[in-house]
Amino acid sequence: MIKCLKLILFLCFITTYNSQTTNNNSPQELFIQSIRNTGGHKTIPLGKTIYQGVFTGNGLLGTMTYLKDASSCKITIGRTDVYDHRNGEENLFERPRLPLGYFEVKLLDNITDAVGKIDLYNAESSAELKTNSGNIRIKAITFSEEDYILLQVDDQNYKNKYEIIWVPEKSESPRRNFSYAKQPENYLPNPTARITNHNSIITSYQPMLAGGGYSVAYTERKLNNLKYILIATDYQINNNEAERNAGKRLATFEWDRLSSKIKNHQSWWHQYYTKSSFNIPDQELQDFYNYQLYKLASATRSNKPAIDLQGPWTDKTPWPGYWYNLNMQLTYSPLYTANHLELAESLVKAIDRNYNSLIKNVPKEYQYNSIALGRSGGPDMYAPVKVIKGSNESVTNSEAETGNLTWLLYYYYQHYDFTQDETLGNKVFDLLKKSINYYLHLLGKNKEGKYQLEAKTYSPEYSKGYAFNTNYDLSILRWGLKTLLEMDSKKGRKDKLNSQWQDILQNLIPFPANEGGYMIAQDVPYSESHRHYSHLLMIYPFYEINWDQTENHNLIEKSINTWQSKPEALQGYSLTGQASMKAMMGRGNESRDIMKTFIQKFVKPNTLYAESGPVIETPLAGMQSIQELYLQYWNGITRVFPAVPEDWKDISFKNLRTSGAFLISAVRKNGKNTEVSIYSEKGGQIKIKPNFEGLFTTSGSGNLIQQNNSVYVYEVPKGKTLTLKAN
């Protein structure tokens, strides 16, 4: 009888579970369930590197928990705005990101097993350390809307002694640990941190040679047989108040409201996950996508710093700053389609805030009307470009990367295009105009009367990339000119440079190419392995050369194949870029397989990524590559399920954002698109390719303006939804 009852209960559980995982659930319910499952079922064996740890973050603060040695673990504390601010030209030494330190949990026993878990839905990490004397559990929460970190230590099952100590990191550029990085003369680390204890609040204060300093303060409390460590930080550039401020914040913490604070923290994250949904029938890719979504909101917020190469998680790295020739672009790339513009605002605000630095970055003779951005730097975006037309002065490769800012403005422009916020539009038009002005200073005409760059620039990452007319610059220049003209036309007025932009666009030299496809530059063929797709930006992400152009199919294929034919230097983002290009071509099977290879070959156990040190951009670019299987926008057309792998029969998404401030939702069943929903935030026309196999009906609000084969133009009123359903 008991066995029978158990069997009935088991079958009831299975039936209930299966009913919850079928497509009878809404796309949003399925997605939230996948978030819960990703965090609830996936454990990470903790190791001795940041790539084998579990993490939390709120855009300013973050934790990373992993093993330190055989009998201890560490919980590193990161703060994204703590940068040195010395004077000098060596950005990565005088103005690098600085580490804070870590808490070490030292046991008297050796650790026999250690596992970690990240609860994505509730945004907390946990680590369990197993020993012969019992187990210790450590939970970490970085409060979403308050800048506190809470560690919860459950030691009730541990029968031996242990201690938790704070270890401040040496306050110097992490780049000093790498011998290949040129070391500046007479570089000194900041002074040693000083640690004080006042009223049970311990403060670690780090003074800085350039003035100001930063602090980490913490206090312990016992509640319900659990040990809690509450942590606050502060950072001041112009005064020494950081030493007191962090402690003051701890003294005012409302411990009696701890439960409600945790609930508020969880509610923020629950709401965050409802902004869009994305359901993938491949568990590996779904888990990966979910982790990137969690990582993005851990790494930035609207009112927090822009994401650098590390996010809130610091480690020894040669890359302690921002990189502007691919990394920052890839980092922000998935946020627009994912409908998380509130996170992408940190990029917009960083560019706006540092406008004066962008002016200083160009040579003095061009500063009256131009802006630019070199290879790398700190949060002030000071990174000079020194290319001057007609000059014989030698410049470094990093100082010759002329197109970085314009490429970064592509994402600022997306923010405008996907919201139709005219205030943003006016800003990006002015910024883009000034970044293109720099190019105008460098242009001249060749013997055929075609415009070309008459100064050498640098195509990122290629050893022979310092050359005339790089495809990197020509692609960026063409996108900038086209966008200015489109925006100027939409404004209904004619900028005084409009005719010049048109003339240059119509008479610019073609992209250099040979029998292998697109070259690096005018006289530089692709002859060595190249991880960056800087020479292929016209294909992706600008789509200037695209799959709608049947005459360019062979050229696109040759260019991609030639790039991938030399694998020695290829890295993770070489695969994410290739996957995106294959998705544009409608080759979902290939794109999916490339992404799975990328995850298995390059992605670390906790989905971090490394190239000599932790760098954040590549997995986030992978998130966008996955999005492009479901929704693409290029050549003026929004494309629904344009590159779905053949065996993905039942899939859905909700509220993915596209050009024109439209939110798209769609369902695909039995390998066929069955429903597409178009919500218009601002009102206007959308050109859409719904990819139905046969006839369909419409309901809701909207009028068909034009039809051309499988592409439809609809006018959808502001605040209304138009739904298309297959017959």
XYZ file of C-alpha atoms in Angstrom:
727
model
C 0.000 0.000 0.000
C 2.815 2.416 0.982
C 4.740 1.532 -2.200
C 1.586 2.170 -4.233
C 1.071 5.548 -2.568
C 4.696 6.520 -3.241
C 4.308 5.576 -6.908
C 1.116 7.633 -7.220
C 2.796 10.639 -5.594
C 5.812 10.262 -7.873
C 3.622 10.083 -10.985
C 1.678 13.127 -9.792
C 4.970 15.022 -9.376
C 6.152 14.028 -12.851
C 2.803 15.008 -14.389
C 2.871 18.357 -12.603
C 6.484 19.014 -13.612
C 5.829 18.080 -17.235
C 2.746 20.289 -17.393
C 4.853 23.177 -16.130
C 7.506 22.706 -18.783
C 5.301 22.428 -21.854
C 4.570 25.291 -24.174
C 1.159 25.701 -22.549
C 2.963 28.052 -20.222
C 3.547 31.606 -21.366
C 7.013 32.529 -22.672
C 7.523 34.596 -19.518
C 6.620 31.709 -17.187
C 8.909 29.348 -19.057
C 11.769 31.810 -18.874
C 11.408 32.484 -15.128
C 11.297 28.737 -14.604
C 14.536 28.372 -16.564
C 16.170 31.090 -14.402
C 15.150 29.197 -11.277
C 16.380 25.911 -12.719
C 19.729 27.337 -13.834
C 20.458 28.664 -10.355
C 18.813 25.822 -8.490
C 20.361 22.853 -10.245
C 23.830 23.915 -11.353
C 26.661 23.615 -8.837
C 30.227 24.695 -9.470
C 33.157 22.766 -7.995
C 35.063 25.551 -6.267
C 38.683 25.874 -7.330
C 41.622 28.178 -6.637
C 40.928 30.696 -9.405
C 38.348 33.384 -10.024
C 37.029 31.251 -12.891
C 35.982 28.538 -10.428
C 34.168 30.821 -8.023
C 30.634 32.020 -7.350
C 29.783 35.704 -7.539
C 27.338 38.487 -6.733
C 27.167 42.163 -7.661
C 25.036 45.299 -7.862
C 26.912 47.373 -10.445
C 29.192 49.024 -7.880
C 30.077 46.299 -5.388
C 30.644 42.602 -5.887
C 31.893 39.393 -4.283
C 33.684 36.361 -5.673
C 34.048 33.241 -3.490
C 36.585 30.534 -4.287
C 39.366 28.524 -2.605
C 42.598 30.088 -1.436
C 44.498 26.953 -0.474
C 43.944 23.483 0.963
C 42.345 24.744 4.193
C 40.827 28.144 3.385
C 38.612 30.024 0.986
C 38.495 33.689 0.079
C 35.689 36.101 -0.613
C 37.057 38.982 -2.669
C 35.379 42.369 -2.402
C 35.324 44.522 -5.537
C 34.235 48.082 -6.205
C 33.947 49.168 -9.835
C 34.860 52.859 -9.462
C 38.082 52.453 -7.481
C 40.683 53.685 -9.959
C 43.989 55.359 -9.287
C 44.087 58.968 -10.498
C 47.731 59.987 -10.897
C 48.944 62.372 -13.577
C 50.827 60.950 -16.516
C 50.429 59.281 -19.889
C 50.589 55.665 -18.689
C 46.864 55.013 -18.251
C 47.242 51.408 -17.162
C 49.756 52.284 -14.437
C 48.786 55.777 -13.346
C 45.013 55.374 -13.668
C 44.281 51.640 -13.395
C 41.489 49.803 -11.631
C 42.665 48.833 -8.140
C 41.821 45.767 -6.028
C 40.383 46.147 -2.523
C 41.084 42.867 -0.757
C 39.383 39.741 0.493
C 38.048 37.919 3.524
C 39.863 34.677 4.236
C 38.014 31.855 5.985
C 40.834 29.819 7.559
C 39.971 26.332 8.831
C 42.065 24.053 10.998
C 41.104 21.165 8.705
C 41.886 20.512 5.105
C 38.913 20.945 2.792
C 37.850 17.588 1.347
C 35.247 18.983 -1.021
C 33.980 22.434 -1.944
C 30.982 23.309 -4.068
C 29.388 26.606 -4.948
C 26.054 27.693 -6.304
C 24.625 30.935 -7.656
C 20.913 31.432 -7.085
C 20.270 33.591 -10.152
C 16.646 34.291 -9.310
C 17.367 35.621 -5.819
C 20.862 36.908 -6.655
C 22.948 35.273 -3.959
C 25.895 32.911 -3.956
C 26.642 30.073 -1.576
C 29.706 27.948 -0.933
C 29.904 24.764 1.123
C 33.274 23.686 2.489
C 33.381 20.060 3.576
C 35.968 18.715 6.038
C 36.423 15.737 8.332
C 35.220 17.997 11.181
C 31.996 18.938 9.439
C 30.882 21.556 6.966
C 30.768 25.345 6.775
C 28.356 27.201 4.490
C 29.015 30.763 3.348
C 26.311 32.778 1.629
C 26.936 36.170 0.005
C 24.429 38.862 -0.946
C 25.308 42.186 -2.548
C 22.178 44.193 -1.897
C 20.633 45.383 -5.122
C 19.547 48.880 -4.119
C 21.761 49.513 -1.101
C 25.538 49.424 -1.303
C 26.117 46.799 1.366
C 27.461 43.264 1.185
C 26.212 40.620 3.608
C 28.052 37.385 4.326
C 26.185 34.688 6.216
C 28.320 31.967 7.791
C 26.628 28.787 8.972
C 29.174 27.009 11.174
C 26.748 24.908 13.231
C 27.916 21.655 11.621
C 31.617 22.445 11.937
C 33.255 21.053 15.088
C 36.689 22.657 14.914
C 38.127 26.145 15.160
C 38.339 28.630 12.326
C 38.820 32.346 11.829
C 37.752 34.982 9.321
C 40.273 37.716 8.601
C 40.377 40.701 6.261
C 43.360 40.861 3.894
C 43.834 44.162 2.018
C 45.374 43.818 -1.448
C 48.478 45.790 -2.376
C 47.286 49.045 -3.918
C 49.151 49.120 -7.227
C 48.411 48.549 -10.888
C 47.658 44.838 -11.418
C 49.594 45.184 -14.680
C 52.842 45.203 -12.656
C 52.499 41.436 -12.278
C 53.046 40.884 -16.004
C 56.622 41.106 -17.242
C 55.666 41.758 -20.875
C 53.924 45.007 -19.873
C 56.329 47.922 -20.141
C 56.896 49.233 -16.615
C 57.105 52.999 -16.095
C 60.186 54.294 -14.315
C 59.959 55.213 -10.624
C 56.495 53.727 -10.216
C 55.509 53.342 -6.560
C 52.542 51.469 -5.107
C 50.183 53.399 -2.867
C 51.028 53.372 0.873
C 50.178 50.378 3.023
C 46.570 50.176 4.194
C 45.880 50.947 7.852
C 43.358 48.924 9.852
C 41.468 50.282 12.879
C 38.795 48.918 15.227
C 36.217 51.293 16.710
C 33.056 50.115 18.472
C 33.343 46.659 16.858
C 33.567 48.160 13.388
C 36.825 47.277 11.667
C 37.951 49.670 8.938
C 40.665 49.058 6.370
C 41.671 52.406 4.868
C 43.889 52.739 1.814
C 45.417 56.208 1.287
C 46.471 57.116 -2.259
C 49.546 58.991 -3.445
C 47.387 61.100 -5.770
C 45.136 62.135 -2.888
C 42.049 60.680 -1.266
C 41.625 56.991 -0.607
C 39.222 54.102 -0.279
C 38.031 51.949 2.598
C 36.383 48.658 3.438
C 34.620 48.456 6.804
C 32.893 45.481 8.361
C 31.193 44.350 11.529
C 30.034 40.957 12.805
C 26.745 39.970 14.399
C 25.191 36.694 15.591
C 21.552 36.113 14.641
C 19.588 32.845 14.880
C 22.771 30.838 15.463
C 24.274 32.220 12.254
C 27.241 34.572 11.954
C 26.728 37.646 9.772
C 29.403 39.962 8.402
C 28.109 43.264 7.063
C 30.434 45.170 4.730
C 30.419 48.757 3.458
C 32.929 50.645 1.323
C 33.743 54.225 0.413
C 35.965 55.982 -2.118
C 36.926 59.655 -2.150
C 39.370 61.361 -4.526
C 39.745 64.791 -2.936
C 39.605 64.108 0.801
C 40.224 61.498 3.491
C 36.572 61.056 4.459
C 36.476 57.511 3.083
C 38.163 56.308 6.279
C 35.127 57.366 8.330
C 32.305 57.115 5.820
C 32.171 53.337 5.455
C 32.054 52.856 9.223
C 29.305 55.473 9.559
C 27.192 53.588 7.061
C 27.577 50.372 9.044
C 26.587 52.127 12.269
C 23.291 53.223 10.730
C 22.356 49.841 9.228
C 18.890 48.724 10.368
C 19.498 45.177 11.532
C 15.875 44.823 12.653
C 14.853 45.217 9.002
C 17.288 42.626 7.642
C 14.562 40.250 6.440
C 12.697 42.987 4.574
C 15.954 44.262 3.060
C 16.694 40.792 1.694
C 13.133 40.537 0.383
C 13.454 43.930 -1.343
C 16.738 42.802 -2.858
C 15.113 39.663 -4.233
C 12.092 41.592 -5.527
C 14.357 43.871 -7.559
C 15.873 40.872 -9.304
C 12.517 39.148 -9.818
C 11.254 42.286 -11.561
C 14.452 42.551 -13.590
C 13.899 39.121 -15.132
C 10.396 40.060 -16.311
C 11.619 42.723 -18.763
C 12.003 40.107 -21.495
C 12.032 36.345 -21.903
C 14.087 34.018 -24.069
C 13.386 30.281 -24.183
C 15.941 27.888 -25.676
C 15.430 24.101 -26.038
C 19.145 23.506 -25.402
C 19.914 23.444 -21.679
C 23.569 24.376 -22.099
C 22.731 27.482 -24.131
C 19.784 28.416 -21.903
C 21.943 28.240 -18.770
C 24.648 30.270 -20.488
C 22.157 32.944 -21.582
C 20.669 33.162 -18.087
C 24.084 33.575 -16.482
C 24.929 36.466 -18.814
C 21.690 38.220 -17.912
C 22.573 37.833 -14.228
C 26.128 38.955 -14.871
C 25.043 42.147 -16.661
C 22.873 43.421 -13.795
C 25.634 42.438 -11.370
C 28.139 44.501 -13.360
C 26.295 47.780 -13.987
C 23.165 49.819 -13.365
C 21.791 53.088 -14.686
C 23.372 55.030 -11.809
C 26.563 52.974 -11.537
C 29.863 53.018 -13.468
C 30.089 51.657 -16.992
C 31.400 48.096 -17.224
C 35.170 47.802 -17.575
C 37.011 44.585 -18.413
C 36.480 43.069 -14.959
C 33.096 44.150 -13.680
C 32.913 44.002 -9.869
C 35.269 40.991 -9.732
C 38.969 41.825 -9.472
C 41.939 39.561 -9.969
C 45.519 39.730 -11.228
C 45.187 41.029 -14.764
C 47.119 42.948 -17.418
C 43.817 44.621 -18.360
C 42.920 46.869 -15.372
C 40.750 49.337 -17.251
C 38.493 49.993 -20.215
C 39.286 48.843 -23.765
C 37.612 50.723 -26.584
C 38.580 48.852 -29.753
C 36.194 45.903 -29.269
C 35.731 45.055 -25.602
C 33.385 47.790 -24.438
C 31.374 47.464 -27.634
C 30.855 43.724 -27.161
C 30.098 44.143 -23.464
C 27.067 46.330 -24.108
C 25.924 44.631 -27.329
C 23.209 42.286 -25.919
C 21.410 44.846 -23.761
C 19.370 46.548 -26.492
C 17.618 43.482 -27.902
C 17.223 42.098 -24.365
C 15.206 45.215 -23.455
C 17.503 46.175 -20.604
C 18.154 49.754 -21.589
C 18.223 50.699 -17.919
C 21.597 48.934 -17.714
C 22.847 50.334 -21.015
C 22.306 53.854 -19.665
C 25.633 53.542 -17.853
C 27.397 53.608 -21.247
C 25.443 56.649 -22.447
C 26.180 58.500 -19.210
C 29.887 57.616 -19.327
C 30.218 59.077 -22.834
C 28.233 62.204 -21.933
C 30.192 62.720 -18.717
C 33.562 62.481 -20.444
C 32.884 64.716 -23.429
C 35.806 66.991 -22.551
C 38.196 64.033 -22.527
C 36.956 62.990 -25.971
C 37.935 66.453 -27.235
C 41.376 66.245 -25.596
C 41.938 62.868 -27.233
C 42.352 64.366 -30.727
C 45.385 66.377 -31.897
C 45.159 70.063 -30.908
C 44.646 71.296 -34.462
C 41.420 69.251 -34.714
C 39.994 69.836 -31.245
C 37.772 72.714 -32.356
C 35.314 70.316 -34.038
C 36.431 66.696 -33.448
C 36.422 63.978 -30.801
C 38.057 60.540 -30.606
C 38.996 57.688 -28.298
C 42.182 55.633 -28.281
C 42.681 52.022 -27.279
C 42.386 51.920 -23.499
C 42.149 53.980 -20.346
C 40.304 54.670 -17.144
C 36.763 55.835 -16.413
C 37.597 59.377 -17.591
C 37.922 58.078 -21.191
C 41.210 59.896 -21.672
C 42.942 57.884 -24.402
C 44.659 60.062 -27.047
C 44.644 59.426 -30.786
C 47.524 61.144 -32.583
C 46.863 60.620 -36.285
C 47.471 63.825 -38.284
C 47.148 64.182 -42.033
C 50.501 64.830 -43.681
C 52.514 64.230 -40.513
C 55.665 62.120 -40.562
C 55.686 61.760 -36.794
C 55.522 58.139 -35.661
C 52.688 57.119 -33.374
C 52.050 53.912 -31.495
C 49.438 51.472 -32.760
C 47.145 52.316 -29.843
C 47.386 56.031 -30.720
C 46.443 55.274 -34.344
C 43.109 53.571 -33.650
C 40.991 56.319 -35.146
C 37.619 54.552 -35.339
C 37.077 53.347 -31.774
C 34.776 56.141 -30.644
C 32.581 55.991 -33.739
C 32.162 52.235 -33.256
C 31.282 52.797 -29.600
C 28.728 55.403 -30.684
C 27.041 52.653 -32.718
C 25.688 51.407 -29.373
C 24.770 54.884 -28.179
C 22.883 55.204 -31.476
C 21.140 51.861 -30.868
C 19.966 53.186 -27.523
C 18.349 56.088 -29.362
C 17.062 54.002 -32.281
C 15.491 51.376 -29.999
C 13.766 54.019 -27.834
C 13.154 56.913 -30.240
C 14.106 59.243 -27.391
C 14.742 62.471 -29.294
C 16.845 63.943 -26.487
C 19.223 61.008 -26.924
C 18.964 61.418 -30.672
C 20.144 65.020 -30.549
C 23.059 64.033 -28.329
C 24.238 61.134 -30.441
C 23.892 63.196 -33.642
C 26.232 65.821 -32.195
C 28.702 63.209 -30.928
C 28.669 61.236 -34.166
C 29.122 64.380 -36.237
C 32.223 65.349 -34.255
C 33.699 61.846 -34.403
C 33.211 61.787 -38.189
C 34.742 65.280 -38.378
C 38.041 63.722 -37.316
C 37.876 61.457 -40.357
C 37.039 64.427 -42.601
C 40.342 66.035 -41.575
C 42.186 62.910 -42.781
C 40.470 62.473 -46.162
C 41.755 63.374 -49.613
C 41.122 62.284 -53.203
C 43.100 59.752 -55.215
C 43.820 59.928 -58.952
C 40.387 58.537 -59.776
C 38.694 61.249 -57.740
C 37.716 58.841 -54.958
C 37.970 59.807 -51.306
C 40.525 57.918 -49.234
C 42.315 58.248 -45.917
C 45.595 60.085 -46.456
C 47.041 59.159 -43.105
C 47.915 55.754 -41.735
C 45.569 54.374 -39.083
C 45.600 51.082 -37.208
C 43.353 48.066 -37.651
C 43.137 46.592 -34.123
C 45.056 43.453 -33.227
C 46.707 42.850 -36.604
C 50.512 42.992 -36.471
C 50.753 44.735 -39.870
C 47.584 46.738 -39.354
C 49.194 50.208 -39.363
C 48.338 51.129 -42.927
C 46.411 53.318 -45.327
C 42.691 52.691 -45.800
C 42.081 49.924 -43.305
C 38.768 48.161 -43.642
C 38.258 48.849 -39.943
C 38.192 52.592 -40.582
C 36.380 52.484 -43.908
C 33.595 50.346 -42.396
C 33.233 52.655 -39.415
C 33.367 55.775 -41.576
C 30.680 54.502 -43.964
C 28.367 53.558 -41.084
C 28.869 56.973 -39.480
C 28.156 58.871 -42.707
C 25.049 56.811 -43.516
C 23.692 57.252 -39.997
C 24.265 61.014 -39.978
C 22.456 61.353 -43.298
C 19.533 59.198 -42.136
C 19.219 61.130 -38.879
C 19.516 64.459 -40.665
C 16.756 63.454 -43.073
C 14.535 62.354 -40.200
C 15.077 65.667 -38.430
C 13.619 67.386 -41.490
C 16.476 69.823 -41.771
C 19.699 69.868 -43.719
C 22.928 70.086 -41.743
C 25.542 72.337 -43.346
C 27.741 69.244 -43.851
C 24.963 67.166 -45.417
C 26.111 67.599 -49.017
C 29.713 66.838 -48.027
C 28.631 63.647 -46.256
C 26.684 62.566 -49.332
C 29.597 63.312 -51.633
C 32.051 61.337 -49.510
C 29.676 58.401 -49.062
C 29.013 58.171 -52.797
C 32.676 58.548 -53.753
C 34.534 56.734 -50.981
C 36.955 54.065 -52.187
C 35.571 50.510 -52.006
C 36.588 48.138 -49.225
C 39.977 46.615 -50.146
C 39.534 42.989 -51.188
C 41.391 40.241 -53.029
C 40.818 36.624 -53.983
C 40.474 35.682 -50.315
C 37.824 38.288 -49.556
C 38.235 41.442 -47.529
C 41.812 42.464 -46.756
C 43.112 44.197 -43.646
C 43.893 47.402 -45.567
C 44.705 48.814 -48.976
C 48.071 47.052 -49.347
C 47.746 44.546 -46.493
C 46.261 41.133 -47.341
C 45.031 38.761 -44.647
C 48.153 36.640 -44.198
C 48.336 35.682 -40.522
C 45.918 34.468 -37.888
C 43.800 37.303 -36.523
C 41.460 36.941 -33.538
C 39.758 40.307 -34.071
C 37.212 40.754 -36.873
C 38.214 44.402 -37.237
C 38.559 43.965 -41.018
C 35.033 42.522 -41.337
C 32.924 45.140 -39.551
C 31.152 45.945 -42.830
C 29.642 42.447 -42.575
C 29.030 42.492 -38.843
C 27.852 44.405 -36.889
C 27.220 47.143 -39.493
C 25.619 44.903 -42.180
C 26.806 47.299 -44.896
C 27.594 44.108 -46.820
C 24.780 41.680 -46.017
C 22.963 38.514 -47.026
C 20.096 40.366 -48.715
C 22.666 41.335 -51.358
C 22.867 38.142 -53.391
C 25.723 39.596 -55.407
C 27.832 39.643 -52.227
C 27.192 36.068 -51.050
C 30.452 34.728 -52.446
C 32.462 37.652 -51.058
C 30.959 37.238 -47.582
C 31.635 33.492 -47.545
C 35.217 33.889 -48.795
C 35.958 36.598 -46.222
C 34.668 34.543 -43.285
C 36.357 31.345 -44.469
C 39.703 33.086 -45.023
C 39.508 34.662 -41.555
C 38.744 31.331 -39.881
C 41.238 29.346 -42.007
C 44.150 30.400 -39.799
C 43.086 29.263 -36.312
C 46.285 29.816 -34.324
C 45.368 33.178 -32.797
C 41.576 32.781 -32.741
C 39.932 33.383 -29.380
C 36.434 33.279 -27.937
C 35.135 36.408 -29.606
C 36.444 35.105 -32.932
C 33.762 32.430 -32.566
C 30.974 34.702 -31.317
C 31.614 37.007 -34.277
C 31.556 34.077 -36.687
C 28.326 32.782 -35.114
C 26.676 36.174 -35.625
C 27.743 36.290 -39.258
C 26.345 32.797 -39.830
C 23.085 33.878 -38.184
C 22.840 36.790 -40.642
C 23.182 34.208 -43.414
C 20.254 32.254 -41.926
C 22.452 29.298 -41.001
C 21.091 28.512 -37.575
C 22.589 25.035 -37.305
C 26.093 26.346 -37.954
C 25.652 29.335 -35.669
C 24.361 27.166 -32.829
C 27.198 24.656 -33.242
C 29.802 27.447 -33.209
C 28.303 28.785 -29.975
C 28.415 25.374 -28.343
C 32.063 24.993 -29.376
C 32.735 28.433 -27.920
C 31.150 27.520 -24.584
C 32.897 24.186 -24.332
C 36.313 25.471 -25.424
C 36.563 28.986 -24.001
C 33.971 29.586 -21.279
C 35.032 28.884 -17.708
C 32.930 26.870 -15.213
C 31.201 30.005 -13.872
C 30.877 31.491 -17.427
C 33.768 33.940 -16.977
C 36.358 34.255 -19.728
C 40.116 34.780 -19.717
C 42.866 36.119 -21.947
C 45.907 36.442 -19.640
C 43.422 37.698 -17.042
C 39.663 37.919 -16.593
C 37.865 39.870 -19.318
C 34.125 40.239 -19.345
C 33.137 41.051 -22.922
C 33.248 37.766 -24.810
C 30.527 35.741 -23.034
C 28.290 38.821 -23.257
C 28.922 38.973 -27.013
C 27.923 35.304 -27.053
C 24.613 36.279 -25.499
C 23.959 38.568 -28.457
C 24.947 35.828 -30.919
C 22.253 33.620 -29.370
C 19.702 36.450 -29.557
C 20.349 36.724 -33.288
C 18.984 33.220 -33.848
C 15.616 34.586 -32.696
C 15.544 38.243 -33.730
C 17.673 40.365 -36.038
C 17.450 43.921 -37.282
C 19.450 45.089 -40.302
C 18.899 46.641 -43.700
C 15.821 48.330 -42.209
C 14.020 45.033 -41.508
C 13.158 43.314 -38.214
C 13.443 39.545 -38.790
C 11.611 37.037 -36.586
C 13.243 33.637 -36.016
C 15.629 34.232 -38.955
C 18.173 31.529 -38.081
C 16.559 28.841 -35.949
C 18.373 25.478 -35.792
C 16.301 22.792 -37.514
C 15.791 20.699 -34.378
C 14.494 23.622 -32.270
C 10.829 22.960 -32.917
C 9.106 24.735 -29.994
C 10.580 28.066 -28.933
C 9.403 31.505 -27.879
C 10.454 34.932 -26.720
C 8.710 37.946 -25.261
C 9.442 41.673 -25.336
C 12.690 41.685 -27.270
C 13.353 45.233 -28.428
C 14.020 46.395 -31.960
C 14.451 49.558 -34.007
C 11.652 52.119 -33.752
C 10.832 51.471 -30.064
C 8.944 48.259 -30.809
C 8.774 45.239 -28.495
C 8.459 41.939 -30.336
C 7.105 38.673 -28.929
C 6.861 35.440 -30.915
C 6.028 31.737 -30.692
C 7.227 28.907 -32.906
C 5.589 25.450 -32.679
C 6.423 22.248 -34.511
C 9.101 24.089 -36.444
C 6.765 26.822 -37.738
C 6.228 30.419 -36.657
C 2.700 30.637 -35.261
C 2.408 34.061 -33.656
C 4.194 37.414 -33.747
C 3.164 40.300 -31.516
C 4.291 43.907 -32.123
C 3.917 46.461 -29.324
C 4.658 50.088 -30.203
C 5.961 52.345 -27.424
C 6.068 55.539 -29.470
C 3.894 54.837 -32.488
C 5.203 54.534 -36.025
C 6.037 52.192 -38.876
C 7.857 48.897 -38.622
C 9.184 46.878 -41.543
C 9.044 43.256 -40.426
C 9.693 39.801 -41.846
C 7.555 37.457 -39.684
C 8.659 34.332 -41.580
C 5.284 32.589 -41.596
C 5.110 29.634 -43.969
C 1.646 30.492 -45.262
C -1.193 32.930 -44.767
C -1.773 34.694 -41.489
C -4.359 36.937 -39.872
C -3.965 40.139 -37.896
C -5.710 41.415 -34.790
C -5.320 44.368 -32.470
C -4.285 47.819 -33.661
C -2.296 48.478 -36.797
C -2.562 49.041 -40.525
C -0.738 47.369 -43.390
C 1.056 50.086 -45.342
C 3.071 48.023 -47.805
C 3.871 44.423 -48.690
C 6.851 43.163 -50.647
C 6.999 39.376 -50.837
C 7.638 38.274 -47.239
C 8.353 41.751 -45.819
C 5.478 43.808 -44.419
C 5.279 47.433 -43.327
C 2.773 48.147 -40.553
C 1.766 51.377 -38.862
C 1.135 50.655 -35.180
C -0.266 53.416 -32.924
C 1.501 54.461 -29.736
C 0.792 52.132 -26.822
C -0.984 49.564 -29.019
C -0.274 45.984 -30.032
C -0.658 44.314 -33.406
C -0.721 40.511 -33.414
C -0.042 38.305 -36.429
C -1.215 34.657 -36.278
C -0.574 31.863 -38.741
C -3.711 30.282 -40.234
